[in-house]
Amino acid sequence: MTAIRLLLVDDDPLVRAGLSFMLGGADDVEIVGEAADGGEVEALVDRTHPDVVLMDIRMPTVDGLTATERLRARKEAPQVVVLTTFHADEQVLRALRAGAAGFVLKDTPPAEILAAVRRVAAGDPVLSPAVTRQLMQHAVGTAADTRRTRARERMAALNDREREVAVAVGRGLSNAEIAAGLFMSVATVKTHVSRILAKLDLNNRVQIALLAYDAGLLEEDQKDH
């Protein structure tokens, strides 16, 4: 089994040491590097080729948000999991919009952080439906009219079936749940999700959910039900 190559980014050396001790002991995880600031990340990624970057948001010189945006704009970018002390704030939302696959709290039990790293390495987001809903509620106060207009323009590229799938993703449903609700196979759902990502130039399901929310599609869906 190939180990997951993990890069740790946090300005607190004690946090890095703790994460390295907790996560490096797993048979399927290899800590390939550590960085104390977001400005060090790109060079370290070029040198160590991580599969996943565990990224602190608040750092003194280049913060994790900027570092995430820079990383996810690159080809062959590693997955990013944001490390934060807050369940939902504007910086977390911006990191997710930039392409982070999810976030974990700094006080999360080690086993759950390890599980999050494994899920992201396997291509799955690490936001539960409950956390997704919490983020959407937080976004109410941050989504401007211009964002809604832009989101609606982008969503117009989808056909009706893809829009239905996008809304279901926004509601935090799994592929199996979407398949059951829309009377299609799981394989077909996966195909639709892949097409949505390609058409909208998105990185992951979290970005689909946020875009569907910004466009007002989740509100419309609630009214219909």
mmCIF file of N, CA and C in Angstrom, residues 40-154:
data_model
loop_
_atom_site.group_PDB
_atom_site.id
_atom_site.type_symbol
_atom_site.label_atom_id
_atom_site.label_comp_id
_atom_site.label_asym_id
_atom_site.label_seq_id
_atom_site.Cartn_x
_atom_site.Cartn_y
_atom_site.Cartn_z
ATOM 1 N N GLU A 40 6.091 29.505 2.351
ATOM 2 C CA GLU A 40 7.031 28.402 2.126
ATOM 3 C C GLU A 40 6.399 27.242 1.371
ATOM 4 N N VAL A 41 5.076 27.276 1.224
ATOM 5 C CA VAL A 41 4.344 26.087 0.790
ATOM 6 C C VAL A 41 4.662 25.660 -0.635
ATOM 7 N N GLU A 42 4.624 26.600 -1.588
ATOM 8 C CA GLU A 42 4.791 26.204 -2.988
ATOM 9 C C GLU A 42 6.148 25.541 -3.250
ATOM 10 N N ALA A 43 7.206 26.108 -2.676
ATOM 11 C CA ALA A 43 8.536 25.513 -2.875
ATOM 12 C C ALA A 43 8.602 24.127 -2.245
ATOM 13 N N LEU A 44 7.973 23.975 -1.064
ATOM 14 C CA LEU A 44 7.969 22.666 -0.396
ATOM 15 C C LEU A 44 7.167 21.641 -1.197
ATOM 16 N N VAL A 45 6.052 22.082 -1.769
ATOM 17 C CA VAL A 45 5.244 21.181 -2.591
ATOM 18 C C VAL A 45 6.043 20.705 -3.797
ATOM 19 N N ASP A 46 6.784 21.622 -4.431
ATOM 20 C CA ASP A 46 7.615 21.250 -5.578
ATOM 21 C C ASP A 46 8.682 20.232 -5.184
ATOM 22 N N ARG A 47 9.168 20.364 -3.949
ATOM 23 C CA ARG A 47 10.257 19.498 -3.507
ATOM 24 C C ARG A 47 9.770 18.151 -2.970
ATOM 25 N N THR A 48 8.600 18.143 -2.318
ATOM 26 C CA THR A 48 8.172 16.932 -1.602
ATOM 27 C C THR A 48 6.998 16.199 -2.253
ATOM 28 N N HIS A 49 6.275 16.862 -3.159
ATOM 29 C CA HIS A 49 5.155 16.251 -3.887
ATOM 30 C C HIS A 49 4.129 15.576 -2.957
ATOM 31 N N PRO A 50 3.530 16.349 -2.056
ATOM 32 C CA PRO A 50 2.542 15.756 -1.150
ATOM 33 C C PRO A 50 1.225 15.445 -1.859
ATOM 34 N N ASP A 51 0.484 14.492 -1.311
ATOM 35 C CA ASP A 51 -0.877 14.211 -1.783
ATOM 36 C C ASP A 51 -1.874 15.146 -1.107
ATOM 37 N N VAL A 52 -1.583 15.464 0.169
ATOM 38 C CA VAL A 52 -2.491 16.293 0.972
ATOM 39 C C VAL A 52 -1.670 17.318 1.750
ATOM 40 N N VAL A 53 -2.202 18.542 1.835
ATOM 41 C CA VAL A 53 -1.593 19.588 2.667
ATOM 42 C C VAL A 53 -2.575 19.927 3.783
ATOM 43 N N LEU A 54 -2.124 19.809 5.018
ATOM 44 C CA LEU A 54 -2.927 20.198 6.175
ATOM 45 C C LEU A 54 -2.514 21.626 6.517
ATOM 46 N N MET A 55 -3.412 22.600 6.257
ATOM 47 C CA MET A 55 -3.049 24.013 6.190
ATOM 48 C C MET A 55 -3.731 24.851 7.273
ATOM 49 N N ASP A 56 -2.919 25.463 8.131
ATOM 50 C CA ASP A 56 -3.453 26.434 9.088
ATOM 51 C C ASP A 56 -3.908 27.678 8.334
ATOM 52 N N ILE A 57 -4.970 28.321 8.794
ATOM 53 C CA ILE A 57 -5.445 29.535 8.115
ATOM 54 C C ILE A 57 -4.678 30.766 8.565
ATOM 55 N N ARG A 58 -4.524 30.938 9.870
ATOM 56 C CA ARG A 58 -3.950 32.181 10.397
ATOM 57 C C ARG A 58 -2.454 32.042 10.624
ATOM 58 N N MET A 59 -1.688 32.659 9.713
ATOM 59 C CA MET A 59 -0.236 32.682 9.829
ATOM 60 C C MET A 59 0.239 34.108 9.563
ATOM 61 N N PRO A 60 1.374 34.520 10.141
ATOM 62 C CA PRO A 60 1.733 35.941 10.174
ATOM 63 C C PRO A 60 2.109 36.591 8.851
ATOM 64 N N THR A 61 2.780 35.892 7.956
ATOM 65 C CA THR A 61 3.260 36.525 6.718
ATOM 66 C C THR A 61 2.320 36.239 5.554
ATOM 67 N N VAL A 62 2.281 34.985 5.118
ATOM 68 C CA VAL A 62 1.325 34.567 4.084
ATOM 69 C C VAL A 62 0.349 33.596 4.731
ATOM 70 N N ASP A 63 -0.923 33.982 4.795
ATOM 71 C CA ASP A 63 -1.889 33.138 5.497
ATOM 72 C C ASP A 63 -2.274 31.918 4.670
ATOM 73 N N GLY A 64 -2.975 30.985 5.322
ATOM 74 C CA GLY A 64 -3.347 29.735 4.669
ATOM 75 C C GLY A 64 -4.322 29.920 3.532
ATOM 76 N N LEU A 65 -5.142 30.958 3.612
ATOM 77 C CA LEU A 65 -6.091 31.237 2.538
ATOM 78 C C LEU A 65 -5.349 31.563 1.243
ATOM 79 N N THR A 66 -4.391 32.490 1.331
ATOM 80 C CA THR A 66 -3.596 32.869 0.152
ATOM 81 C C THR A 66 -2.814 31.672 -0.373
ATOM 82 N N ALA A 67 -2.225 30.911 0.541
ATOM 83 C CA ALA A 67 -1.443 29.741 0.132
ATOM 84 C C ALA A 67 -2.329 28.703 -0.559
ATOM 85 N N THR A 68 -3.563 28.537 -0.060
ATOM 86 C CA THR A 68 -4.497 27.590 -0.682
ATOM 87 C C THR A 68 -4.869 28.044 -2.079
ATOM 88 N N GLU A 69 -5.178 29.331 -2.225
ATOM 89 C CA GLU A 69 -5.538 29.860 -3.549
ATOM 90 C C GLU A 69 -4.395 29.661 -4.543
ATOM 91 N N ARG A 70 -3.174 29.907 -4.101
ATOM 92 C CA ARG A 70 -2.021 29.742 -4.986
ATOM 93 C C ARG A 70 -1.843 28.273 -5.379
ATOM 94 N N LEU A 71 -1.979 27.387 -4.400
ATOM 95 C CA LEU A 71 -1.788 25.961 -4.673
ATOM 96 C C LEU A 71 -2.844 25.435 -5.623
ATOM 97 N N ARG A 72 -4.113 25.728 -5.338
ATOM 98 C CA ARG A 72 -5.209 25.144 -6.113
ATOM 99 C C ARG A 72 -5.288 25.721 -7.520
ATOM 100 N N ALA A 73 -4.560 26.818 -7.775
ATOM 101 C CA ALA A 73 -4.518 27.381 -9.124
ATOM 102 C C ALA A 73 -3.505 26.656 -10.003
ATOM 103 N N ARG A 74 -2.691 25.802 -9.378
ATOM 104 C CA ARG A 74 -1.657 25.085 -10.125
ATOM 105 C C ARG A 74 -2.200 23.790 -10.718
ATOM 106 N N LYS A 75 -1.550 23.308 -11.769
ATOM 107 C CA LYS A 75 -1.875 21.989 -12.290
ATOM 108 C C LYS A 75 -1.307 20.935 -11.355
ATOM 109 N N GLU A 76 -1.973 19.791 -11.288
ATOM 110 C CA GLU A 76 -1.522 18.699 -10.412
ATOM 111 C C GLU A 76 -1.401 19.165 -8.963
ATOM 112 N N ALA A 77 -2.347 19.988 -8.525
ATOM 113 C CA ALA A 77 -2.281 20.520 -7.161
ATOM 114 C C ALA A 77 -2.634 19.447 -6.139
ATOM 115 N N PRO A 78 -1.957 19.447 -4.982
ATOM 116 C CA PRO A 78 -2.352 18.515 -3.914
ATOM 117 C C PRO A 78 -3.687 18.942 -3.316
ATOM 118 N N GLN A 79 -4.356 18.023 -2.651
ATOM 119 C CA GLN A 79 -5.573 18.362 -1.924
ATOM 120 C C GLN A 79 -5.204 19.174 -0.683
ATOM 121 N N VAL A 80 -6.085 20.071 -0.273
ATOM 122 C CA VAL A 80 -5.831 20.911 0.902
ATOM 123 C C VAL A 80 -6.948 20.719 1.919
ATOM 124 N N VAL A 81 -6.562 20.462 3.152
ATOM 125 C CA VAL A 81 -7.502 20.441 4.273
ATOM 126 C C VAL A 81 -7.137 21.605 5.182
ATOM 127 N N VAL A 82 -8.093 22.486 5.421
ATOM 128 C CA VAL A 82 -7.847 23.668 6.232
ATOM 129 C C VAL A 82 -7.928 23.311 7.711
ATOM 130 N N LEU A 83 -6.992 23.832 8.477
ATOM 131 C CA LEU A 83 -6.928 23.619 9.922
ATOM 132 C C LEU A 83 -7.333 24.932 10.595
ATOM 133 N N THR A 84 -8.368 24.904 11.422
ATOM 134 C CA THR A 84 -8.897 26.146 11.974
ATOM 135 C C THR A 84 -9.416 25.951 13.394
ATOM 136 N N THR A 85 -9.626 27.065 14.086
ATOM 137 C CA THR A 85 -10.202 27.016 15.433
ATOM 138 C C THR A 85 -11.688 27.349 15.404
ATOM 139 N N PHE A 86 -12.220 27.691 14.219
ATOM 140 C CA PHE A 86 -13.616 28.102 14.115
ATOM 141 C C PHE A 86 -14.398 27.160 13.196
ATOM 142 N N HIS A 87 -15.639 26.840 13.567
ATOM 143 C CA HIS A 87 -16.496 25.990 12.738
ATOM 144 C C HIS A 87 -16.815 26.662 11.414
ATOM 145 N N ALA A 88 -17.117 27.947 11.457
ATOM 146 C CA ALA A 88 -17.504 28.642 10.221
ATOM 147 C C ALA A 88 -17.173 30.120 10.341
ATOM 148 N N ASP A 89 -16.328 30.580 9.477
ATOM 149 C CA ASP A 89 -16.100 32.022 9.378
ATOM 150 C C ASP A 89 -15.771 32.342 7.924
ATOM 151 N N GLU A 90 -15.634 33.605 7.610
ATOM 152 C CA GLU A 90 -15.453 34.012 6.224
ATOM 153 C C GLU A 90 -14.181 33.432 5.618
ATOM 154 N N GLN A 91 -13.120 33.317 6.426
ATOM 155 C CA GLN A 91 -11.871 32.786 5.880
ATOM 156 C C GLN A 91 -11.993 31.311 5.504
ATOM 157 N N VAL A 92 -12.718 30.546 6.326
ATOM 158 C CA VAL A 92 -12.943 29.143 5.991
ATOM 159 C C VAL A 92 -13.733 29.038 4.685
ATOM 160 N N LEU A 93 -14.772 29.847 4.572
ATOM 161 C CA LEU A 93 -15.576 29.843 3.351
ATOM 162 C C LEU A 93 -14.735 30.200 2.129
ATOM 163 N N ARG A 94 -13.883 31.199 2.266
ATOM 164 C CA ARG A 94 -13.041 31.604 1.135
ATOM 165 C C ARG A 94 -12.060 30.492 0.760
ATOM 166 N N ALA A 95 -11.538 29.780 1.752
ATOM 167 C CA ALA A 95 -10.625 28.672 1.465
ATOM 168 C C ALA A 95 -11.361 27.563 0.713
ATOM 169 N N LEU A 96 -12.602 27.290 1.108
ATOM 170 C CA LEU A 96 -13.389 26.261 0.423
ATOM 171 C C LEU A 96 -13.720 26.697 -0.996
ATOM 172 N N ARG A 97 -14.039 27.981 -1.175
ATOM 173 C CA ARG A 97 -14.310 28.488 -2.525
ATOM 174 C C ARG A 97 -13.054 28.383 -3.398
ATOM 175 N N ALA A 98 -11.888 28.514 -2.766
ATOM 176 C CA ALA A 98 -10.626 28.453 -3.506
ATOM 177 C C ALA A 98 -10.245 27.022 -3.889
ATOM 178 N N GLY A 99 -10.958 26.040 -3.314
ATOM 179 C CA GLY A 99 -10.675 24.660 -3.708
ATOM 180 C C GLY A 99 -10.228 23.736 -2.600
ATOM 181 N N ALA A 100 -10.203 24.207 -1.342
ATOM 182 C CA ALA A 100 -9.892 23.298 -0.236
ATOM 183 C C ALA A 100 -10.971 22.213 -0.176
ATOM 184 N N ALA A 101 -10.574 21.000 0.145
ATOM 185 C CA ALA A 101 -11.503 19.867 0.140
ATOM 186 C C ALA A 101 -12.307 19.774 1.428
ATOM 187 N N GLY A 102 -12.022 20.639 2.383
ATOM 188 C CA GLY A 102 -12.743 20.613 3.650
ATOM 189 C C GLY A 102 -11.907 21.238 4.745
ATOM 190 N N PHE A 103 -12.393 21.138 5.963
ATOM 191 C CA PHE A 103 -11.614 21.679 7.075
ATOM 192 C C PHE A 103 -11.808 20.818 8.313
ATOM 193 N N VAL A 104 -10.825 20.879 9.211
ATOM 194 C CA VAL A 104 -10.919 20.216 10.508
ATOM 195 C C VAL A 104 -10.545 21.225 11.583
ATOM 196 N N LEU A 105 -11.168 21.083 12.735
ATOM 197 C CA LEU A 105 -10.862 21.962 13.861
ATOM 198 C C LEU A 105 -9.585 21.504 14.549
ATOM 199 N N LYS A 106 -8.864 22.450 15.106
ATOM 200 C CA LYS A 106 -7.604 22.109 15.760
ATOM 201 C C LYS A 106 -7.800 21.212 16.985
ATOM 202 N N ASP A 107 -8.999 21.277 17.594
ATOM 203 C CA ASP A 107 -9.241 20.429 18.764
ATOM 204 C C ASP A 107 -9.938 19.116 18.394
ATOM 205 N N THR A 108 -9.964 18.807 17.089
ATOM 206 C CA THR A 108 -10.540 17.540 16.635
ATOM 207 C C THR A 108 -9.681 16.382 17.121
ATOM 208 N N PRO A 109 -10.288 15.283 17.596
ATOM 209 C CA PRO A 109 -9.502 14.117 18.032
ATOM 210 C C PRO A 109 -8.586 13.618 16.913
ATOM 211 N N PRO A 110 -7.390 13.159 17.266
ATOM 212 C CA PRO A 110 -6.417 12.716 16.254
ATOM 213 C C PRO A 110 -6.970 11.702 15.260
ATOM 214 N N ALA A 111 -7.782 10.765 15.742
ATOM 215 C CA ALA A 111 -8.331 9.738 14.849
ATOM 216 C C ALA A 111 -9.204 10.365 13.762
ATOM 217 N N GLU A 112 -9.921 11.443 14.107
ATOM 218 C CA GLU A 112 -10.797 12.096 13.128
ATOM 219 C C GLU A 112 -9.985 12.910 12.116
ATOM 220 N N ILE A 113 -8.889 13.535 12.585
ATOM 221 C CA ILE A 113 -8.010 14.256 11.655
ATOM 222 C C ILE A 113 -7.400 13.267 10.669
ATOM 223 N N LEU A 114 -6.970 12.123 11.185
ATOM 224 C CA LEU A 114 -6.393 11.085 10.330
ATOM 225 C C LEU A 114 -7.425 10.589 9.317
ATOM 226 N N ALA A 115 -8.661 10.403 9.771
ATOM 227 C CA ALA A 115 -9.727 9.945 8.872
ATOM 228 C C ALA A 115 -9.986 10.990 7.782
ATOM 229 N N ALA A 116 -9.918 12.268 8.161
ATOM 230 C CA ALA A 116 -10.130 13.340 7.184
ATOM 231 C C ALA A 116 -9.032 13.322 6.116
ATOM 232 N N VAL A 117 -7.795 13.143 6.534
ATOM 233 C CA VAL A 117 -6.673 13.074 5.588
ATOM 234 C C VAL A 117 -6.873 11.904 4.629
ATOM 235 N N ARG A 118 -7.293 10.770 5.170
ATOM 236 C CA ARG A 118 -7.507 9.585 4.324
ATOM 237 C C ARG A 118 -8.628 9.815 3.318
ATOM 238 N N ARG A 119 -9.722 10.438 3.769
ATOM 239 C CA ARG A 119 -10.853 10.667 2.870
ATOM 240 C C ARG A 119 -10.462 11.612 1.733
ATOM 241 N N VAL A 120 -9.765 12.678 2.080
ATOM 242 C CA VAL A 120 -9.361 13.646 1.054
ATOM 243 C C VAL A 120 -8.394 12.998 0.059
ATOM 244 N N ALA A 121 -7.473 12.193 0.557
ATOM 245 C CA ALA A 121 -6.529 11.507 -0.328
ATOM 246 C C ALA A 121 -7.261 10.570 -1.286
ATOM 247 N N ALA A 122 -8.417 10.055 -0.843
ATOM 248 C CA ALA A 122 -9.215 9.149 -1.680
ATOM 249 C C ALA A 122 -10.148 9.902 -2.621
ATOM 250 N N GLY A 123 -10.142 11.241 -2.517
ATOM 251 C CA GLY A 123 -10.962 12.043 -3.409
ATOM 252 C C GLY A 123 -12.314 12.443 -2.866
ATOM 253 N N ASP A 124 -12.532 12.243 -1.566
ATOM 254 C CA ASP A 124 -13.808 12.599 -0.950
ATOM 255 C C ASP A 124 -13.658 13.867 -0.114
ATOM 256 N N PRO A 125 -14.672 14.751 -0.114
ATOM 257 C CA PRO A 125 -14.622 15.934 0.759
ATOM 258 C C PRO A 125 -14.805 15.534 2.208
ATOM 259 N N VAL A 126 -14.409 16.416 3.126
ATOM 260 C CA VAL A 126 -14.492 16.077 4.554
ATOM 261 C C VAL A 126 -15.530 16.927 5.276
ATOM 262 N N LEU A 127 -16.520 17.408 4.541
ATOM 263 C CA LEU A 127 -17.601 18.161 5.177
ATOM 264 C C LEU A 127 -18.825 17.277 5.319
ATOM 265 N N SER A 128 -19.307 17.109 6.522
ATOM 266 C CA SER A 128 -20.537 16.359 6.733
ATOM 267 C C SER A 128 -21.717 17.233 6.315
ATOM 268 N N PRO A 129 -22.890 16.633 6.054
ATOM 269 C CA PRO A 129 -24.072 17.442 5.740
ATOM 270 C C PRO A 129 -24.368 18.500 6.798
ATOM 271 N N ALA A 130 -24.163 18.159 8.080
ATOM 272 C CA ALA A 130 -24.445 19.115 9.158
ATOM 273 C C ALA A 130 -23.518 20.322 9.062
ATOM 274 N N VAL A 131 -22.240 20.071 8.814
ATOM 275 C CA VAL A 131 -21.273 21.166 8.694
ATOM 276 C C VAL A 131 -21.547 21.980 7.441
ATOM 277 N N THR A 132 -21.936 21.295 6.352
ATOM 278 C CA THR A 132 -22.273 22.006 5.120
ATOM 279 C C THR A 132 -23.418 22.981 5.365
ATOM 280 N N ARG A 133 -24.457 22.516 6.068
ATOM 281 C CA ARG A 133 -25.599 23.384 6.361
ATOM 282 C C ARG A 133 -25.170 24.571 7.222
ATOM 283 N N GLN A 134 -24.279 24.316 8.169
ATOM 284 C CA GLN A 134 -23.806 25.398 9.037
ATOM 285 C C GLN A 134 -23.061 26.452 8.227
ATOM 286 N N LEU A 135 -22.243 26.007 7.290
ATOM 287 C CA LEU A 135 -21.507 26.935 6.431
ATOM 288 C C LEU A 135 -22.460 27.740 5.563
ATOM 289 N N MET A 136 -23.486 27.076 5.031
ATOM 290 C CA MET A 136 -24.459 27.772 4.200
ATOM 291 C C MET A 136 -25.170 28.863 4.991
ATOM 292 N N GLN A 137 -25.530 28.535 6.245
ATOM 293 C CA GLN A 137 -26.210 29.522 7.084
ATOM 294 C C GLN A 137 -25.296 30.708 7.360
ATOM 295 N N HIS A 138 -24.010 30.418 7.581
ATOM 296 C CA HIS A 138 -23.054 31.498 7.818
ATOM 297 C C HIS A 138 -22.914 32.366 6.574
ATOM 298 N N ALA A 139 -23.021 31.727 5.404
ATOM 299 C CA ALA A 139 -22.831 32.455 4.151
ATOM 300 C C ALA A 139 -23.956 33.438 3.877
ATOM 301 N N VAL A 140 -25.080 33.300 4.584
ATOM 302 C CA VAL A 140 -26.204 34.217 4.369
ATOM 303 C C VAL A 140 -25.756 35.662 4.507
ATOM 304 N N GLY A 141 -24.936 35.923 5.512
ATOM 305 C CA GLY A 141 -24.511 37.297 5.751
ATOM 306 C C GLY A 141 -23.352 37.744 4.897
ATOM 307 N N THR A 142 -22.792 36.849 4.098
ATOM 308 C CA THR A 142 -21.594 37.193 3.344
ATOM 309 C C THR A 142 -21.811 37.191 1.836
ATOM 310 N N ALA A 143 -22.933 36.628 1.363
ATOM 311 C CA ALA A 143 -23.159 36.539 -0.079
ATOM 312 C C ALA A 143 -23.794 37.822 -0.584
ATOM 313 N N ALA A 144 -23.092 38.523 -1.444
ATOM 314 C CA ALA A 144 -23.592 39.776 -2.002
ATOM 315 C C ALA A 144 -24.431 39.499 -3.239
ATOM 316 N N ASP A 145 -25.200 40.532 -3.667
ATOM 317 C CA ASP A 145 -26.025 40.391 -4.862
ATOM 318 C C ASP A 145 -25.174 40.060 -6.091
ATOM 319 N N THR A 146 -23.999 40.666 -6.165
ATOM 320 C CA THR A 146 -23.139 40.407 -7.323
ATOM 321 C C THR A 146 -22.694 38.943 -7.355
ATOM 322 N N ARG A 147 -22.468 38.360 -6.179
ATOM 323 C CA ARG A 147 -22.076 36.955 -6.130
ATOM 324 C C ARG A 147 -23.226 36.076 -6.634
ATOM 325 N N ARG A 148 -24.460 36.422 -6.249
ATOM 326 C CA ARG A 148 -25.603 35.629 -6.703
ATOM 327 C C ARG A 148 -25.745 35.726 -8.222
ATOM 328 N N THR A 149 -25.586 36.925 -8.748
ATOM 329 C CA THR A 149 -25.709 37.113 -10.193
ATOM 330 C C THR A 149 -24.660 36.293 -10.930
ATOM 331 N N ARG A 150 -23.413 36.361 -10.459
ATOM 332 C CA ARG A 150 -22.339 35.601 -11.100
ATOM 333 C C ARG A 150 -22.592 34.102 -11.000
ATOM 334 N N ALA A 151 -23.051 33.664 -9.822
ATOM 335 C CA ALA A 151 -23.304 32.234 -9.618
ATOM 336 C C ALA A 151 -24.409 31.741 -10.549
ATOM 337 N N ARG A 152 -25.470 32.539 -10.706
ATOM 338 C CA ARG A 152 -26.569 32.151 -11.599
ATOM 339 C C ARG A 152 -26.085 32.073 -13.050
ATOM 340 N N GLU A 153 -25.217 32.995 -13.439
ATOM 341 C CA GLU A 153 -24.681 32.966 -14.798
ATOM 342 C C GLU A 153 -23.868 31.693 -15.035
ATOM 343 N N ARG A 154 -23.085 31.289 -14.040
ATOM 344 C CA ARG A 154 -22.281 30.073 -14.182
ATOM 345 C C ARG A 154 -23.161 28.822 -14.195
#
